[in-house]
mmCIF file of C-alpha atoms in Angstrom:
data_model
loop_
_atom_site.group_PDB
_atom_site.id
_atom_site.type_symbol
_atom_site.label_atom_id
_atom_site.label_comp_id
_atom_site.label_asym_id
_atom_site.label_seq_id
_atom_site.Cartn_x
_atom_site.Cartn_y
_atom_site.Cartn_z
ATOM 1 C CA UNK A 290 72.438 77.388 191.276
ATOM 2 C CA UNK A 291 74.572 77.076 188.084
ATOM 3 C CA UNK A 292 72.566 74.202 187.096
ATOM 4 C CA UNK A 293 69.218 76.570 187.247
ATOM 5 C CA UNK A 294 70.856 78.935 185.193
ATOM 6 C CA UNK A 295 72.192 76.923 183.017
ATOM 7 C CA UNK A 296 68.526 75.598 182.335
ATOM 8 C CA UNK A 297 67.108 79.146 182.087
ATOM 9 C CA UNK A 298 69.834 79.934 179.562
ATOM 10 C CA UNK A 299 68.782 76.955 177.134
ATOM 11 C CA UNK A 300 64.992 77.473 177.670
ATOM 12 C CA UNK A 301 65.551 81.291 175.926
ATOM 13 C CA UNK A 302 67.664 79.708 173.333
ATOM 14 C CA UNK A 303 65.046 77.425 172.029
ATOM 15 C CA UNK A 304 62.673 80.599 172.493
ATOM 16 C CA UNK A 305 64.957 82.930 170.178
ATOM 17 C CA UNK A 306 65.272 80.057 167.573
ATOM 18 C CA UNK A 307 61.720 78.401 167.418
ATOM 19 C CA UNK A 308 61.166 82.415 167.109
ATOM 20 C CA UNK A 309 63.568 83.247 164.214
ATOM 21 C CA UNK A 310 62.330 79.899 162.928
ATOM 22 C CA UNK A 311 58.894 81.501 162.518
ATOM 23 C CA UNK A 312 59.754 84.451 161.165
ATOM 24 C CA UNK A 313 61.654 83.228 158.644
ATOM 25 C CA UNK A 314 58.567 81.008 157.900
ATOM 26 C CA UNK A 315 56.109 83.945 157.754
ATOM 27 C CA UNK A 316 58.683 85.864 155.859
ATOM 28 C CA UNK A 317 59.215 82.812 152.805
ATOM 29 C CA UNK A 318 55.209 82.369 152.988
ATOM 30 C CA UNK A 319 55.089 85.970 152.150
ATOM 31 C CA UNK A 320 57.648 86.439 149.523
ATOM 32 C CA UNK A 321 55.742 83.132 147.701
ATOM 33 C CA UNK A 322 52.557 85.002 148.062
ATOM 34 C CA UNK A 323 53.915 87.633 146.149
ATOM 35 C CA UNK A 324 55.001 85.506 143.537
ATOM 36 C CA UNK A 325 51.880 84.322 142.715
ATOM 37 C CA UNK A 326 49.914 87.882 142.860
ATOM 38 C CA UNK A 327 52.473 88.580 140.184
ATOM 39 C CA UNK A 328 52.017 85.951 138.202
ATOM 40 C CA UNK A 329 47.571 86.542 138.439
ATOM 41 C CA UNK A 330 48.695 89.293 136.864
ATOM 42 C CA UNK A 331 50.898 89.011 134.326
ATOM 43 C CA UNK A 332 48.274 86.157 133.283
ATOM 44 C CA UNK A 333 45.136 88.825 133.676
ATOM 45 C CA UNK A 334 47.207 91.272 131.390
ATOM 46 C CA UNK A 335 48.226 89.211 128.808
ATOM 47 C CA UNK A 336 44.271 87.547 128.829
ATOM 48 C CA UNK A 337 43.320 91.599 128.690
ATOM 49 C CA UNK A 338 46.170 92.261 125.652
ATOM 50 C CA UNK A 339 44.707 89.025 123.893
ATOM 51 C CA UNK A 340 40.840 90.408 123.897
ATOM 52 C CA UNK A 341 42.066 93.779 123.258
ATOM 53 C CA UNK A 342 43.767 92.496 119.632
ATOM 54 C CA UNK A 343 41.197 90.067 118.892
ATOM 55 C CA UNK A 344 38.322 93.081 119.185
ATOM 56 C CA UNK A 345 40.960 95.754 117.802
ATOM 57 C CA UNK A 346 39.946 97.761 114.434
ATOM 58 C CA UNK A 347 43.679 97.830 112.028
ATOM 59 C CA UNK A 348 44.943 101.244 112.645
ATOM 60 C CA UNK A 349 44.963 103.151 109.053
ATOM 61 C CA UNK A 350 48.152 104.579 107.867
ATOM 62 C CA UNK A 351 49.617 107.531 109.331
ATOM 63 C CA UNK A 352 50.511 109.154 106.114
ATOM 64 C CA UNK A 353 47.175 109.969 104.345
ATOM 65 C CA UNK A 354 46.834 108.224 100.813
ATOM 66 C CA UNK A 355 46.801 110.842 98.319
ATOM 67 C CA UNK A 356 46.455 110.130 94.381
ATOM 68 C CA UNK A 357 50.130 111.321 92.489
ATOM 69 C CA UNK A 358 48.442 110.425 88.917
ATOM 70 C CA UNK A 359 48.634 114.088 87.840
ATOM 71 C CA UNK A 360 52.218 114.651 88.616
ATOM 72 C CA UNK A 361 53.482 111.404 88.142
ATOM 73 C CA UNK A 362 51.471 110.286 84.455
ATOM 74 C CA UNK A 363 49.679 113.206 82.886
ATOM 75 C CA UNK A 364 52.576 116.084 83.755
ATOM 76 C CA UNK A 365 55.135 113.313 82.045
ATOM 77 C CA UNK A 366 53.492 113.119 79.026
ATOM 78 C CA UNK A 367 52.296 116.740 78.412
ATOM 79 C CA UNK A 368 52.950 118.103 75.109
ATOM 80 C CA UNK A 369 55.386 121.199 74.872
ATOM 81 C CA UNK A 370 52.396 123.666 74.723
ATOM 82 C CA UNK A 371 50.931 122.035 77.797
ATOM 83 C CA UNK A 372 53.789 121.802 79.808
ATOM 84 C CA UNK A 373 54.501 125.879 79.079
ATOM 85 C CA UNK A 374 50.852 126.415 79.898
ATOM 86 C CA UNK A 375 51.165 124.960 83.255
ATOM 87 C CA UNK A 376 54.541 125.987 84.087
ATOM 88 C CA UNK A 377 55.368 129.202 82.034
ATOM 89 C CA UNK A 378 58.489 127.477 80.889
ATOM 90 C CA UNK A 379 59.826 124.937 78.621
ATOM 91 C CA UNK A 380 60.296 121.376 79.909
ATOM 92 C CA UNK A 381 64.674 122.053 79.666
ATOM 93 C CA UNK A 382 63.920 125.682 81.533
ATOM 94 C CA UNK A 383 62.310 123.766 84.611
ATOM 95 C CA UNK A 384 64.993 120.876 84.114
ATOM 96 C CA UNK A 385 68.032 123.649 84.493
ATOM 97 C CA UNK A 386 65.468 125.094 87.577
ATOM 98 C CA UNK A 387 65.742 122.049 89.145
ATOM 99 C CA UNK A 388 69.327 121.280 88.677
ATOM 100 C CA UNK A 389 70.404 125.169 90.054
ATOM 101 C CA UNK A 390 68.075 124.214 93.123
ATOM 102 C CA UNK A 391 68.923 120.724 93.930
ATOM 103 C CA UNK A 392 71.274 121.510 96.881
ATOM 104 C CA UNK A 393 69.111 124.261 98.400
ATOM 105 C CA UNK A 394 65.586 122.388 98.024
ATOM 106 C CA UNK A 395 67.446 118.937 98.358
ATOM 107 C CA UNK A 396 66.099 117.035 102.615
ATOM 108 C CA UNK A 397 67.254 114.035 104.051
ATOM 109 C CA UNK A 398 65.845 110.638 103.889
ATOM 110 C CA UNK A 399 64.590 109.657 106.842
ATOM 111 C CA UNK A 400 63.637 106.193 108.332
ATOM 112 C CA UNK A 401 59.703 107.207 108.761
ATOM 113 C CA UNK A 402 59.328 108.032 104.471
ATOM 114 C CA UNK A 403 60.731 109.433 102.216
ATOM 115 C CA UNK A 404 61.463 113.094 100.982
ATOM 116 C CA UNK A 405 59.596 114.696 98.297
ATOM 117 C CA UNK A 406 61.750 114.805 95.047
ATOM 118 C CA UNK A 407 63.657 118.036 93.789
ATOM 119 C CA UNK A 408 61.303 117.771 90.257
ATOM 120 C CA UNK A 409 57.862 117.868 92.550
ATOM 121 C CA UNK A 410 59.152 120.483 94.918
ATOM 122 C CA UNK A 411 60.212 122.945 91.966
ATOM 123 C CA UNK A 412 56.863 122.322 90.477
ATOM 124 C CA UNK A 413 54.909 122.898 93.256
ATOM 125 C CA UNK A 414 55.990 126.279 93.352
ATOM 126 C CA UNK A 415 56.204 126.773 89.725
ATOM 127 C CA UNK A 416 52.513 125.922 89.461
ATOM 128 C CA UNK A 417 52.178 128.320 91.980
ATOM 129 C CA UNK A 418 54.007 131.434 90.818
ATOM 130 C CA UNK A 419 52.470 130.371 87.174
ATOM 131 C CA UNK A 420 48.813 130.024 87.979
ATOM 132 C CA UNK A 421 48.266 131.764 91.574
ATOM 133 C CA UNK A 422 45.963 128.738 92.178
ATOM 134 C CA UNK A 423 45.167 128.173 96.097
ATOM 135 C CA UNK A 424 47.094 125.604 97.983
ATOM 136 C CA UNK A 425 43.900 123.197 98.521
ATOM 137 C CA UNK A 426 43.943 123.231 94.383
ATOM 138 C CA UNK A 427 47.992 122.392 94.244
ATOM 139 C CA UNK A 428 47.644 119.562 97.395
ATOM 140 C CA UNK A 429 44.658 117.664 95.331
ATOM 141 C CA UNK A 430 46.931 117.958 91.546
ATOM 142 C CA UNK A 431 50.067 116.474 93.236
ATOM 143 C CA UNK A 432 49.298 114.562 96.289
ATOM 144 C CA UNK A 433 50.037 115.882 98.762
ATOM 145 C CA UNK A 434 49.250 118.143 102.593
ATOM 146 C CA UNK A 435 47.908 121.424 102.068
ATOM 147 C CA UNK A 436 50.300 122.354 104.875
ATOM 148 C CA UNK A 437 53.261 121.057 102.681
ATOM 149 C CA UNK A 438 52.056 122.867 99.874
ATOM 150 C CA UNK A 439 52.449 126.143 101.666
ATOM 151 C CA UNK A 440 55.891 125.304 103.225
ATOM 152 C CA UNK A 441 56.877 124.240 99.790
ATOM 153 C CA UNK A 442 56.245 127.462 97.821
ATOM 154 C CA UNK A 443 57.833 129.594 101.018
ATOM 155 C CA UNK A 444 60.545 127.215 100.636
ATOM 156 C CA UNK A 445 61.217 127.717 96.434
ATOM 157 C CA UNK A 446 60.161 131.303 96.264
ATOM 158 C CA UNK A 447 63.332 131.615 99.168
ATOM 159 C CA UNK A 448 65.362 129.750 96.900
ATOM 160 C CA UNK A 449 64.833 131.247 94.261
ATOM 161 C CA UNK A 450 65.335 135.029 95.640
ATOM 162 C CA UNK A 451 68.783 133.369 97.011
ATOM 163 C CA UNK A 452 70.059 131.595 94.094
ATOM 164 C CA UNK A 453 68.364 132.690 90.639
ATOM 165 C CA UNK A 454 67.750 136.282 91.265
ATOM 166 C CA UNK A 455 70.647 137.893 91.857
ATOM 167 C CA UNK A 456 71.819 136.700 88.302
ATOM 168 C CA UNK A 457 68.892 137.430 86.669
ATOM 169 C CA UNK A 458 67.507 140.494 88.197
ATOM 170 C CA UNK A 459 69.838 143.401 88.802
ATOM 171 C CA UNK A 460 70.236 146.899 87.455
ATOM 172 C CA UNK A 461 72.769 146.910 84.670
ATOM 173 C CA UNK A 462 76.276 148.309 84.426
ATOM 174 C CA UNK A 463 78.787 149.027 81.985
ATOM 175 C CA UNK A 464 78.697 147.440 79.093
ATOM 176 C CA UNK A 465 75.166 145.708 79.579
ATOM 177 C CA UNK A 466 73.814 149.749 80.449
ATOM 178 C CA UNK A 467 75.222 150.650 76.733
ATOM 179 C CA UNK A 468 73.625 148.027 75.359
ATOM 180 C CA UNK A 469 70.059 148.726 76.884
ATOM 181 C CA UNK A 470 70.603 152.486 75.614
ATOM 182 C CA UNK A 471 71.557 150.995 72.079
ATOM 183 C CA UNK A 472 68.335 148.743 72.762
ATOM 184 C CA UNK A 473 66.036 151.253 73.260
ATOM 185 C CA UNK A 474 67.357 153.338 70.643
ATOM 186 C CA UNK A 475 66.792 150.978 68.126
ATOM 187 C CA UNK A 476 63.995 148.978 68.639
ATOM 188 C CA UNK A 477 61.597 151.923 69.742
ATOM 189 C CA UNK A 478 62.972 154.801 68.881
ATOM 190 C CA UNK A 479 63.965 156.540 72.637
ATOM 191 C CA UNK A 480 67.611 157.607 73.028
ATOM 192 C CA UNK A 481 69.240 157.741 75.789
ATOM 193 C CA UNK A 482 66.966 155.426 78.162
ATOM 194 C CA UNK A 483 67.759 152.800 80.743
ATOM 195 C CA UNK A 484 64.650 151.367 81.339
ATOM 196 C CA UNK A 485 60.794 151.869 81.779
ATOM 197 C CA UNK A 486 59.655 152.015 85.052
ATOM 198 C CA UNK A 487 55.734 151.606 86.437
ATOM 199 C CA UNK A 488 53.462 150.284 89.402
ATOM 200 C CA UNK A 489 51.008 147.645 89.351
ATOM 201 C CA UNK A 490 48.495 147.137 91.736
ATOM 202 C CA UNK A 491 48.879 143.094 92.793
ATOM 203 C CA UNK A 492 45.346 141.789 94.134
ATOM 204 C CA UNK A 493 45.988 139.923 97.258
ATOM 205 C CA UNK A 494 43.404 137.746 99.838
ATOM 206 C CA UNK A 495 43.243 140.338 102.561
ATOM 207 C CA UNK A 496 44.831 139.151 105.460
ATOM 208 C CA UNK A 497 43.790 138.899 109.127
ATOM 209 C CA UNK A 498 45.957 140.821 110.736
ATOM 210 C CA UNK A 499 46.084 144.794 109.734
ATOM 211 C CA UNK A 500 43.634 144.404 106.424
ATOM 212 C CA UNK A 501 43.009 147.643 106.371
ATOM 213 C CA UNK A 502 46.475 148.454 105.233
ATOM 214 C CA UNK A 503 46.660 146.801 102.229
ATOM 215 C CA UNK A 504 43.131 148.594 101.016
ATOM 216 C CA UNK A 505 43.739 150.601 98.235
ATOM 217 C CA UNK A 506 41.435 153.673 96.623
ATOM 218 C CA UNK A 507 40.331 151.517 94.062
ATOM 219 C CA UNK A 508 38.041 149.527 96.934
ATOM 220 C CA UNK A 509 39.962 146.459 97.034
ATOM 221 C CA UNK A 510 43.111 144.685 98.989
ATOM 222 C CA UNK A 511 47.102 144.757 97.496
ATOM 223 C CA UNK A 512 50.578 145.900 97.350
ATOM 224 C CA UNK A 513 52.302 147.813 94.653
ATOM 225 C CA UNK A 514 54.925 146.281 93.071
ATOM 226 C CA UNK A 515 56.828 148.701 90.920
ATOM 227 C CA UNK A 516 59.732 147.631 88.363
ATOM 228 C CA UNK A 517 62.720 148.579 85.661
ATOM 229 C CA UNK A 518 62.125 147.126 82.589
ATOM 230 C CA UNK A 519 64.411 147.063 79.725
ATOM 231 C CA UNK A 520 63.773 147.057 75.725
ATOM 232 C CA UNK A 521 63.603 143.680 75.892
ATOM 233 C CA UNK A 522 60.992 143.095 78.774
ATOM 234 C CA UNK A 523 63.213 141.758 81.275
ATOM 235 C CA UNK A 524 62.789 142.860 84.655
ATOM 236 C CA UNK A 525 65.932 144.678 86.137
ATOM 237 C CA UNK A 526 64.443 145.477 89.774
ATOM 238 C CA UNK A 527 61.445 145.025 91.138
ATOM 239 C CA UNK A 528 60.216 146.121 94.807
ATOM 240 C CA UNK A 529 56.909 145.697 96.591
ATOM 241 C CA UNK A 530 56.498 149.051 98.182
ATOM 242 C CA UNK A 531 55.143 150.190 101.569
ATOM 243 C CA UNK A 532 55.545 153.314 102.781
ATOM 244 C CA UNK A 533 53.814 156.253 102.042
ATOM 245 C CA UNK A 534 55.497 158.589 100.044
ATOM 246 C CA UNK A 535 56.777 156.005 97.874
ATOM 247 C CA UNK A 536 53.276 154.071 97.399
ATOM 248 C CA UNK A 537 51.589 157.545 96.562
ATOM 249 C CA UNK A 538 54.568 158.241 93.733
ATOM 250 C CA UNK A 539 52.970 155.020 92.067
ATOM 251 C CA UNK A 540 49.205 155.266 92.312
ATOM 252 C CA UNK A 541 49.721 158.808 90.805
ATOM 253 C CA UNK A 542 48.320 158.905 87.320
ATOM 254 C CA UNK A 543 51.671 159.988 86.125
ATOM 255 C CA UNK A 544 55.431 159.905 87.507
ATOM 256 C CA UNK A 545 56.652 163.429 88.511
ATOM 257 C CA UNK A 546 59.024 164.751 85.877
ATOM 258 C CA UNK A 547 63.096 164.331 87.461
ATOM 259 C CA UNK A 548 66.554 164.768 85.870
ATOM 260 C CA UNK A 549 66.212 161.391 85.705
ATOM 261 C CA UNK A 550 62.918 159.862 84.885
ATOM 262 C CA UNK A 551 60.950 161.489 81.525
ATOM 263 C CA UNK A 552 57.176 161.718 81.342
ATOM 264 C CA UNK A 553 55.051 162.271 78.256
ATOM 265 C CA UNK A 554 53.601 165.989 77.909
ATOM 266 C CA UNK A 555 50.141 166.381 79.249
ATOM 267 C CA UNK A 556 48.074 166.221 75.850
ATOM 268 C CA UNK A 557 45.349 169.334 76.465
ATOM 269 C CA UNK A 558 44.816 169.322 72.489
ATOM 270 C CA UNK A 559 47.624 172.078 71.700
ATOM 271 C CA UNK A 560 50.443 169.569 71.250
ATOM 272 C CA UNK A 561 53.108 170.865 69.168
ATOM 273 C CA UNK A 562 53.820 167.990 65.976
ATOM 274 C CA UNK A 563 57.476 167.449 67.601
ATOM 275 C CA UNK A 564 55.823 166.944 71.304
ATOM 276 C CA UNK A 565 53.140 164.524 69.844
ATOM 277 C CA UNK A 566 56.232 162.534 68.429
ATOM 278 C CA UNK A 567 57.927 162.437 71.590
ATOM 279 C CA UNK A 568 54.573 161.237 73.599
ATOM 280 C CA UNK A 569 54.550 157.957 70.911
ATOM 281 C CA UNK A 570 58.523 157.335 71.110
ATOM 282 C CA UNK A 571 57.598 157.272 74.739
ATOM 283 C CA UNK A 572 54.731 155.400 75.078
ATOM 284 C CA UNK A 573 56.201 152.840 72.391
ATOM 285 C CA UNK A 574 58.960 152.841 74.904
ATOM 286 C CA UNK A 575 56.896 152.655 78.206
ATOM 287 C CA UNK A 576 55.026 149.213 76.389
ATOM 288 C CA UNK A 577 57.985 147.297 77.565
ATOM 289 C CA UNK A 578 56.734 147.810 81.086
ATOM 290 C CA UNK A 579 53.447 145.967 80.945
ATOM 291 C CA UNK A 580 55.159 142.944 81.078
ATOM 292 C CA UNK A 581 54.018 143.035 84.591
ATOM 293 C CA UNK A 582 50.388 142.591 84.082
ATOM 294 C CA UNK A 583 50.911 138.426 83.364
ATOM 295 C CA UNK A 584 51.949 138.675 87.380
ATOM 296 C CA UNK A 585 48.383 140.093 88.317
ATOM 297 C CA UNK A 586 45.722 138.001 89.515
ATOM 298 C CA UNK A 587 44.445 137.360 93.369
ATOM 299 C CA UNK A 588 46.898 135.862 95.455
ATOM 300 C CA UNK A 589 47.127 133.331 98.375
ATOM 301 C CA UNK A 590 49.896 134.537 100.556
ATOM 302 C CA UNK A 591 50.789 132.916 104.043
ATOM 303 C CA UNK A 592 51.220 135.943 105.801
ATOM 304 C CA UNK A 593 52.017 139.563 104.421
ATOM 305 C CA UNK A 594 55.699 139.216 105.721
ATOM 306 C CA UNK A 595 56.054 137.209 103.044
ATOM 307 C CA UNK A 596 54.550 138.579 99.989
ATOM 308 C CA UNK A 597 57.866 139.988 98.599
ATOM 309 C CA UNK A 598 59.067 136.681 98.054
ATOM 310 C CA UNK A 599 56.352 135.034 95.316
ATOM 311 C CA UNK A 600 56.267 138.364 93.522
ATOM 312 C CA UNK A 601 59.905 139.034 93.087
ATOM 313 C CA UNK A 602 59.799 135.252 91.672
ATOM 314 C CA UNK A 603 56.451 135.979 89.546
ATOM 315 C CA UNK A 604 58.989 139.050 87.776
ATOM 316 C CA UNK A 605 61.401 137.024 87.175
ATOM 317 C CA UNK A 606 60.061 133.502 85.944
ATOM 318 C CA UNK A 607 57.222 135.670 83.430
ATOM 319 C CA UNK A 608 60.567 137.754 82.085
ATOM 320 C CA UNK A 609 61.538 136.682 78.793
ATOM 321 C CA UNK A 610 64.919 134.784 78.359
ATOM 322 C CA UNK A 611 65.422 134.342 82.090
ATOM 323 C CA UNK A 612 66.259 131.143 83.738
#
């Protein structure tokens, strides 16, 4: 009896192993199976990457070549004259321009390219402000994206407003409000004057969103910018207006009479000698004002919300002995 079982025992022994055996036959047959699918295709993609480069067109560069011989050889060697002509500003004006903006216009070089320089940046926008030209004009003179011509001239005109301006343009006080009273007193003949104030109409490209508020009676788009100007020209403040009241006090023909603001006497032909004398002291006076119209001419502006900006710089880099 033992010995049968002992037989029995053995007999599933060599059954479990010459079954393990096998499975651990099927299971090496399959793992080397799956080797060699892996190597098919490593083989099949690197055949499929070798016809793909042999058949491949170069790809071009991903910055656009652009031609920089106008900024970089003909702006260099512009005469005085030309250079002002361009720029409204003498070659050391647009030098000190760049110095006073190098921090704020200043970007990091980067691994991909790099940065444009200070010098282009500033003239960008002085090109810009100077000429009004439109940003397809400005991206084909210095080389570059219309889209980076537009972020460029937000960019200066913002720098500008934040760093030039409030040195430049600001109301006087004290002693520089005595001299603009001596100024006017003496060079034209006014006493007791601060400044000449007056709109302008400024043509703009209507925009696309709320047109309709920018048409003015004359039967074509702007804003009115309106300024204080004293004897010399030079713009002390200068606002593009918007509401209502305030926009119809500068398309009137004439500023209401105040305590504080003088008007000419209407002329109806029966002007006393002494009044007639008092509308040329003030129209001599008033001249100093139409330093404005230089800043007129229609105007590309990337959005209304902005418009304040290249206007407020317009006043200031067309304003005699500024900057």
């Amino acid at each position: 009896m033992d010995a049968n079982n002992s037989v029995v025992s053995s007999g599933a022994l060599l059954s479990l192993l010459n079954l393990f055996s096998q499975s651990s036959q099927n299971y090496n047959n399959l793992l080397i199976l799956r080797k060699l699918k892996r190597r098919r295709v490593r083989v099949l993609a690197m055949a499929f990457s070798g016809a793909v480069l042999a058949t491949s067109v170069q790809r071009n560069v991903w910055v656009r070549s652009r031609s920089q011989e106008w900024w970089d050889t003909d702006v260099s060697g512009f005469t005085d004259a030309e250079f002002i002509s361009n720029f409204r500003m003498m070659r050391s004006t647009f030098n000190y321009v760049c110095e006073r903006l190098r921090i704020t216009l200043s970007r990091e070089e980067t691994c991909l390219r790099r940065p444009i320089a200070v010098q282009k940046r500033v003239g960008v926008g002085l090109y810009w402000v100077a000429t009004g030209a439109c940003y397809c004009t400005i991206a084909n003179l210095f080389g570059i994206a219309k889209s980076t011509v537009c972020s460029i001239v937000l960019e200066f005109c913002e720098a500008v407003r934040c760093v030039l301006m409030p040195q430049y343009i600001k109301l006087p006080k004290g002693g520089d409000l005595q001299e603009v009273i001596e100024g006017f007193q003496q060079r034209w003949g006014f006493p007791q004057c601060v400044g000449a104030i007056d709109g302008s109409h400024i043509p703009i490209i209507a925009p696309e969103d709320n047109h309709a508020e920018y048409f003015n009676r004359k039967g074509w788009h702007s804003v009115l910018l309106q300024g204080v100007v004293d004897h010399r020209f030079c713009v002390h403040d200068a606002r593009v207006l918007r509401n209502s009241h305030v926009d119809s006090l500068g398309q009137s023909c004439c500023y209401p009479l105040r305590s504080w603001l003088l008007k000419g006497y209407c002329d109806t032909g029966t002007l006393a000698a002494e009044q007639k004398y008092f509308n040329e002291c003030h129209s001599r006076a008033r001249m100093t004002v139409e330093c404005f119209r230089p800043t007129e001419g229609p105007v590309e502006v990337p959005g209304c919300g902005h418009f304040p900006r290249p206007h407020h710089n317009r006043c200031m880099m067309h304003t005699p002995q500024r900057v």
